[in-house]
mmCIF file of C-alpha atoms in Angstrom:
data_model
loop_
_atom_site.group_PDB
_atom_site.id
_atom_site.type_symbol
_atom_site.label_atom_id
_atom_site.label_comp_id
_atom_site.label_asym_id
_atom_site.label_seq_id
_atom_site.Cartn_x
_atom_site.Cartn_y
_atom_site.Cartn_z
ATOM 1 C CA UNK O 138 11.603 -16.505 -1.073
ATOM 2 C CA UNK O 139 11.733 -20.585 -0.689
ATOM 3 C CA UNK O 140 15.327 -20.228 0.673
ATOM 4 C CA UNK O 141 14.155 -17.549 3.247
ATOM 5 C CA UNK O 142 10.912 -19.709 4.196
ATOM 6 C CA UNK O 143 13.395 -22.617 4.790
ATOM 7 C CA UNK O 144 15.536 -20.645 7.187
ATOM 8 C CA UNK O 145 12.366 -19.281 9.029
ATOM 9 C CA UNK O 146 11.161 -23.287 9.645
ATOM 10 C CA UNK O 147 14.665 -24.080 10.837
ATOM 11 C CA UNK O 148 15.165 -21.259 13.201
ATOM 12 C CA UNK O 149 11.473 -20.625 14.397
ATOM 13 C CA UNK O 150 9.416 -23.305 12.871
ATOM 14 C CA UNK O 151 6.352 -22.747 10.983
ATOM 15 C CA UNK O 152 5.253 -19.527 10.485
ATOM 16 C CA UNK O 153 1.472 -19.009 11.717
ATOM 17 C CA UNK O 154 1.219 -15.562 10.681
ATOM 18 C CA UNK O 155 1.869 -14.013 7.004
ATOM 19 C CA UNK O 156 1.417 -10.224 6.735
ATOM 20 C CA UNK O 157 1.534 -8.999 3.090
ATOM 21 C CA UNK O 158 2.500 -5.373 3.375
ATOM 22 C CA UNK O 159 4.430 -4.124 0.524
ATOM 23 C CA UNK O 160 4.744 -0.992 -1.767
ATOM 24 C CA UNK O 161 7.072 0.652 -4.325
ATOM 25 C CA UNK O 162 7.578 4.290 -4.096
ATOM 26 C CA UNK O 163 4.763 6.525 -5.253
ATOM 27 C CA UNK O 164 5.157 7.780 -8.793
ATOM 28 C CA UNK O 165 2.345 10.188 -8.648
ATOM 29 C CA UNK O 166 2.052 10.741 -12.496
ATOM 30 C CA UNK O 167 -0.797 10.633 -14.983
ATOM 31 C CA UNK O 168 -1.062 7.408 -16.776
ATOM 32 C CA UNK O 169 0.502 8.952 -20.005
ATOM 33 C CA UNK O 170 3.451 10.352 -18.152
ATOM 34 C CA UNK O 171 4.124 6.844 -16.716
ATOM 35 C CA UNK O 172 7.088 4.786 -18.051
ATOM 36 C CA UNK O 173 6.610 1.129 -18.903
ATOM 37 C CA UNK O 174 9.582 0.680 -16.172
ATOM 38 C CA UNK O 175 7.833 2.194 -13.461
ATOM 39 C CA UNK O 176 4.389 0.616 -13.881
ATOM 40 C CA UNK O 177 6.248 -2.697 -14.146
ATOM 41 C CA UNK O 178 8.180 -1.954 -11.045
ATOM 42 C CA UNK O 179 5.140 -0.970 -9.401
ATOM 43 C CA UNK O 180 3.186 -4.259 -10.304
ATOM 44 C CA UNK O 181 5.910 -6.653 -9.668
ATOM 45 C CA UNK O 182 6.484 -5.217 -6.042
ATOM 46 C CA UNK O 183 3.021 -4.540 -5.186
ATOM 47 C CA UNK O 184 1.242 -7.459 -6.519
ATOM 48 C CA UNK O 185 3.556 -10.363 -8.036
ATOM 49 C CA UNK O 186 5.424 -10.399 -4.841
ATOM 50 C CA UNK O 187 2.077 -11.162 -3.118
ATOM 51 C CA UNK O 188 1.522 -14.185 -5.256
ATOM 52 C CA UNK O 189 4.902 -15.568 -4.690
ATOM 53 C CA UNK O 190 4.464 -15.087 -0.820
ATOM 54 C CA UNK O 191 1.326 -16.570 -0.678
ATOM 55 C CA UNK O 192 2.542 -19.793 -2.690
ATOM 56 C CA UNK O 193 5.535 -20.085 -0.480
ATOM 57 C CA UNK O 194 3.661 -19.470 2.892
ATOM 58 C CA UNK O 195 0.011 -20.971 2.515
ATOM 59 C CA UNK O 196 1.044 -24.506 2.172
ATOM 60 C CA UNK O 197 2.712 -24.891 5.495
ATOM 61 C CA UNK O 198 -0.310 -23.206 7.228
ATOM 62 C CA UNK O 199 -2.703 -25.529 5.699
ATOM 63 C CA UNK O 200 -0.635 -28.733 6.331
ATOM 64 C CA UNK O 201 0.244 -27.761 10.026
ATOM 65 C CA UNK O 202 -1.928 -28.762 12.825
ATOM 66 C CA UNK O 203 -2.241 -25.165 14.132
ATOM 67 C CA UNK O 204 -3.143 -23.446 10.812
ATOM 68 C CA UNK O 205 -2.663 -19.449 10.592
ATOM 69 C CA UNK O 206 -3.513 -16.044 9.586
ATOM 70 C CA UNK O 207 -2.986 -14.576 6.367
ATOM 71 C CA UNK O 208 -3.142 -10.666 6.596
ATOM 72 C CA UNK O 209 -3.343 -8.611 3.322
ATOM 73 C CA UNK O 210 -2.838 -4.896 3.838
ATOM 74 C CA UNK O 211 -4.275 -3.121 0.938
ATOM 75 C CA UNK O 212 -5.685 0.593 0.315
ATOM 76 C CA UNK O 213 -8.972 2.239 0.443
ATOM 77 C CA UNK O 214 -7.440 3.631 -2.948
ATOM 78 C CA UNK O 215 -8.318 0.185 -4.445
ATOM 79 C CA UNK O 216 -11.838 1.607 -4.179
ATOM 80 C CA UNK O 217 -11.273 5.479 -4.703
ATOM 81 C CA UNK O 218 -8.708 5.395 -7.202
ATOM 82 C CA UNK O 219 -7.302 8.709 -6.908
ATOM 83 C CA UNK O 220 -5.939 10.633 -10.152
ATOM 84 C CA UNK O 221 -1.943 10.393 -10.586
ATOM 85 C CA UNK O 222 -2.019 6.853 -8.798
ATOM 86 C CA UNK O 223 -3.304 4.469 -11.546
ATOM 87 C CA UNK O 224 -0.372 2.116 -11.194
ATOM 88 C CA UNK O 225 -0.544 2.030 -7.265
ATOM 89 C CA UNK O 226 -4.211 1.715 -6.985
ATOM 90 C CA UNK O 227 -4.481 -0.924 -9.604
ATOM 91 C CA UNK O 228 -2.001 -3.002 -7.466
ATOM 92 C CA UNK O 229 -4.021 -2.466 -4.196
ATOM 93 C CA UNK O 230 -7.285 -3.337 -5.920
ATOM 94 C CA UNK O 231 -5.793 -6.652 -7.350
ATOM 95 C CA UNK O 232 -4.106 -7.246 -3.744
ATOM 96 C CA UNK O 233 -7.662 -7.108 -2.231
ATOM 97 C CA UNK O 234 -9.212 -9.312 -5.021
ATOM 98 C CA UNK O 235 -6.451 -11.908 -4.498
ATOM 99 C CA UNK O 236 -7.234 -11.786 -0.668
ATOM 100 C CA UNK O 237 -10.890 -12.578 -1.338
ATOM 101 C CA UNK O 238 -10.178 -15.298 -3.928
ATOM 102 C CA UNK O 239 -7.787 -17.003 -1.383
ATOM 103 C CA UNK O 240 -10.221 -16.834 1.045
ATOM 104 C CA UNK O 241 -12.950 -18.428 -0.978
ATOM 105 C CA UNK O 242 -10.504 -21.185 -1.878
ATOM 106 C CA UNK O 243 -9.642 -21.860 1.764
ATOM 107 C CA UNK O 244 -13.428 -22.206 2.325
ATOM 108 C CA UNK O 245 -13.637 -24.669 -0.556
ATOM 109 C CA UNK O 246 -10.858 -26.797 0.594
ATOM 110 C CA UNK O 247 -12.634 -26.890 4.159
ATOM 111 C CA UNK O 248 -9.989 -25.011 5.915
ATOM 112 C CA UNK O 249 -11.912 -21.913 7.052
ATOM 113 C CA UNK O 250 -11.495 -22.972 10.775
ATOM 114 C CA UNK O 251 -7.844 -23.557 10.612
ATOM 115 C CA UNK O 252 -6.500 -20.622 8.431
ATOM 116 C CA UNK O 253 -7.975 -17.205 9.123
ATOM 117 C CA UNK O 254 -7.863 -14.288 6.771
ATOM 118 C CA UNK O 255 -7.849 -10.549 7.473
ATOM 119 C CA UNK O 256 -8.150 -7.582 4.774
ATOM 120 C CA UNK O 257 -6.916 -4.174 6.002
ATOM 121 C CA UNK O 258 -8.072 -1.188 3.925
ATOM 122 C CA UNK O 259 -6.846 1.922 5.293
ATOM 123 C CA UNK O 260 -6.909 5.564 4.328
ATOM 124 C CA UNK O 261 -3.187 7.365 4.411
ATOM 125 C CA UNK O 262 -0.709 6.352 6.923
ATOM 126 C CA UNK O 263 2.068 8.277 8.271
ATOM 127 C CA UNK O 264 4.947 6.537 6.509
ATOM 128 C CA UNK O 265 7.553 7.768 3.738
ATOM 129 C CA UNK O 266 5.614 5.906 1.144
ATOM 130 C CA UNK O 267 3.242 9.353 1.201
ATOM 131 C CA UNK O 268 5.439 11.622 2.278
ATOM 132 C CA UNK O 269 4.700 15.084 1.068
ATOM 133 C CA UNK O 270 0.934 14.243 0.370
ATOM 134 C CA UNK O 271 -1.241 16.323 2.525
ATOM 135 C CA UNK O 272 -4.545 14.910 3.227
ATOM 136 C CA UNK O 273 -7.530 16.568 1.430
ATOM 137 C CA UNK O 274 -9.295 16.799 4.597
ATOM 138 C CA UNK O 275 -7.828 16.253 7.953
ATOM 139 C CA UNK O 276 -11.084 16.055 9.680
ATOM 140 C CA UNK O 277 -12.711 13.455 7.645
ATOM 141 C CA UNK O 278 -9.745 11.661 6.407
ATOM 142 C CA UNK O 279 -7.123 11.950 8.887
ATOM 143 C CA UNK O 280 -3.790 10.451 8.635
ATOM 144 C CA UNK O 281 -3.268 7.284 10.542
ATOM 145 C CA UNK O 282 -0.030 6.371 12.483
ATOM 146 C CA UNK O 283 1.149 3.097 11.992
ATOM 147 C CA UNK O 284 0.759 1.972 15.444
ATOM 148 C CA UNK O 285 -3.116 2.672 15.152
ATOM 149 C CA UNK O 286 -3.208 0.061 12.441
ATOM 150 C CA UNK O 287 -0.895 -2.411 13.962
ATOM 151 C CA UNK O 288 -3.201 -2.432 17.060
ATOM 152 C CA UNK O 289 -6.222 -3.092 15.132
ATOM 153 C CA UNK O 290 -4.573 -6.039 13.202
ATOM 154 C CA UNK O 291 -3.230 -7.717 16.251
ATOM 155 C CA UNK O 292 -6.334 -7.182 18.155
ATOM 156 C CA UNK O 293 -8.141 -9.355 15.291
ATOM 157 C CA UNK O 294 -5.446 -11.879 15.139
ATOM 158 C CA UNK O 295 -5.737 -12.123 18.855
ATOM 159 C CA UNK O 296 -9.621 -12.935 18.802
ATOM 160 C CA UNK O 297 -9.022 -15.829 16.272
ATOM 161 C CA UNK O 298 -11.318 -14.313 13.684
ATOM 162 C CA UNK O 299 -11.026 -13.247 10.256
ATOM 163 C CA UNK O 300 -12.659 -10.192 8.649
ATOM 164 C CA UNK O 301 -12.188 -6.767 7.370
ATOM 165 C CA UNK O 302 -10.489 -4.042 8.787
ATOM 166 C CA UNK O 303 -11.202 -0.304 7.231
ATOM 167 C CA UNK O 304 -10.155 2.565 8.963
ATOM 168 C CA UNK O 305 -10.370 5.850 9.422
ATOM 169 C CA UNK O 306 -14.346 6.123 10.008
ATOM 170 C CA UNK O 307 -14.913 7.118 6.207
ATOM 171 C CA UNK O 308 -13.357 3.867 5.133
ATOM 172 C CA UNK O 309 -16.113 1.787 6.591
ATOM 173 C CA UNK O 310 -18.653 3.342 3.680
ATOM 174 C CA UNK O 311 -16.545 2.202 0.755
ATOM 175 C CA UNK O 312 -19.345 -0.372 0.225
ATOM 176 C CA UNK O 313 -22.050 2.651 0.030
ATOM 177 C CA UNK O 314 -19.506 4.701 -2.217
ATOM 178 C CA UNK O 315 -19.538 2.056 -4.759
ATOM 179 C CA UNK O 316 -23.194 2.112 -5.317
ATOM 180 C CA UNK O 317 -23.345 6.053 -5.643
ATOM 181 C CA UNK O 318 -24.673 7.476 -9.071
ATOM 182 C CA UNK O 319 -21.756 8.523 -11.337
ATOM 183 C CA UNK O 320 -22.813 12.345 -11.069
ATOM 184 C CA UNK O 321 -23.070 11.906 -7.146
ATOM 185 C CA UNK O 322 -19.689 10.215 -6.926
ATOM 186 C CA UNK O 323 -17.913 12.738 -9.143
ATOM 187 C CA UNK O 324 -19.167 15.598 -6.595
ATOM 188 C CA UNK O 325 -17.820 13.502 -3.513
ATOM 189 C CA UNK O 326 -14.511 13.210 -5.522
ATOM 190 C CA UNK O 327 -14.409 16.979 -5.887
ATOM 191 C CA UNK O 328 -15.618 17.938 -2.568
ATOM 192 C CA UNK O 329 -12.980 15.590 -1.016
ATOM 193 C CA UNK O 330 -10.027 16.947 -3.337
ATOM 194 C CA UNK O 331 -8.935 13.402 -3.771
ATOM 195 C CA UNK O 332 -7.847 13.617 -7.149
ATOM 196 C CA UNK O 333 -6.042 16.988 -6.959
ATOM 197 C CA UNK O 334 -4.202 15.979 -3.921
ATOM 198 C CA UNK O 335 -1.559 13.846 -5.681
ATOM 199 C CA UNK O 336 -1.133 16.633 -8.617
ATOM 200 C CA UNK O 337 -0.008 19.008 -5.640
ATOM 201 C CA UNK O 338 2.192 16.765 -3.839
ATOM 202 C CA UNK O 339 4.055 15.965 -7.449
ATOM 203 C CA UNK O 340 4.461 19.648 -8.085
ATOM 204 C CA UNK O 341 5.694 20.628 -4.570
ATOM 205 C CA UNK O 342 8.221 17.770 -4.982
ATOM 206 C CA UNK O 343 9.133 18.859 -8.541
ATOM 207 C CA UNK O 344 9.574 22.382 -7.055
ATOM 208 C CA UNK O 345 12.014 21.058 -4.266
ATOM 209 C CA UNK O 346 13.981 18.948 -6.424
ATOM 210 C CA UNK O 347 14.635 21.852 -8.746
ATOM 211 C CA UNK O 348 15.470 24.104 -5.787
ATOM 212 C CA UNK O 349 17.843 21.692 -4.647
ATOM 213 C CA UNK O 350 19.375 21.100 -8.134
ATOM 214 C CA UNK O 351 19.869 25.089 -8.457
ATOM 215 C CA UNK O 352 21.658 25.206 -4.804
ATOM 216 C CA UNK O 353 23.680 22.013 -6.049
ATOM 217 C CA UNK O 354 24.651 23.700 -8.958
ATOM 218 C CA UNK O 355 25.545 26.906 -7.255
ATOM 219 C CA UNK O 356 27.572 25.336 -4.909
ATOM 220 C CA UNK O 357 29.492 23.609 -7.573
ATOM 221 C CA UNK O 358 30.122 26.610 -9.423
ATOM 222 C CA UNK O 359 31.230 28.513 -6.329
ATOM 223 C CA UNK O 360 33.623 25.614 -5.621
ATOM 224 C CA UNK O 361 34.974 25.915 -9.282
ATOM 225 C CA UNK O 362 35.587 29.447 -8.738
ATOM 226 C CA UNK O 363 37.525 29.206 -5.524
ATOM 227 C CA UNK O 364 39.554 26.431 -7.209
ATOM 228 C CA UNK O 365 40.398 28.882 -9.929
ATOM 229 C CA UNK O 366 41.185 31.490 -7.537
ATOM 230 C CA UNK O 367 43.664 29.016 -5.880
ATOM 231 C CA UNK O 368 45.576 28.157 -9.125
ATOM 232 C CA UNK O 369 45.770 31.991 -9.833
#
């Protein structure tokens, strides 16, 4: 990380915008079925890398005359925590917590006018990360295009302000969701289908993998048969 930073400084000057947007492949498994290795990979990639990157980039922004902007791309799943995504949702909740803590530390340092922070908490985005996962409700929870999210981030950076970006529309009510009584929260989760969406995707992926394996096996058997015929 530090070698990369030195290379950036030598070629482009001090970075003024740092965007943390990283996630490893979704496991899509209940906690009891997750391997220790899978959990470790998710945490290392999704959150430990964030710590390392902030420690590398933030000092340069603080010491520079122009300052900069720190952008953290988290997820609404850090609040809603869908079943089958315990490692992913934990990492995204942690990323948001780190972001808010760093924002507070920047204020304590008296550098809030120089360093702006932007927290991005979105719903599902049309990327390979959630490929095969159908949104529980396309009307209330439409899948976002990456360019939509990028436009919002760029717009806030250009405005010179910090803040929180939540999209689509339902994401703006995350604060209200957190205050719901447990019974109402469970009803909302059931009606939204959030806890069954990952399970359906996992089953569908497993079925496709089995079908692919069966086709590969059939093809291999056919080739072996052809080889035997040619030998005869």
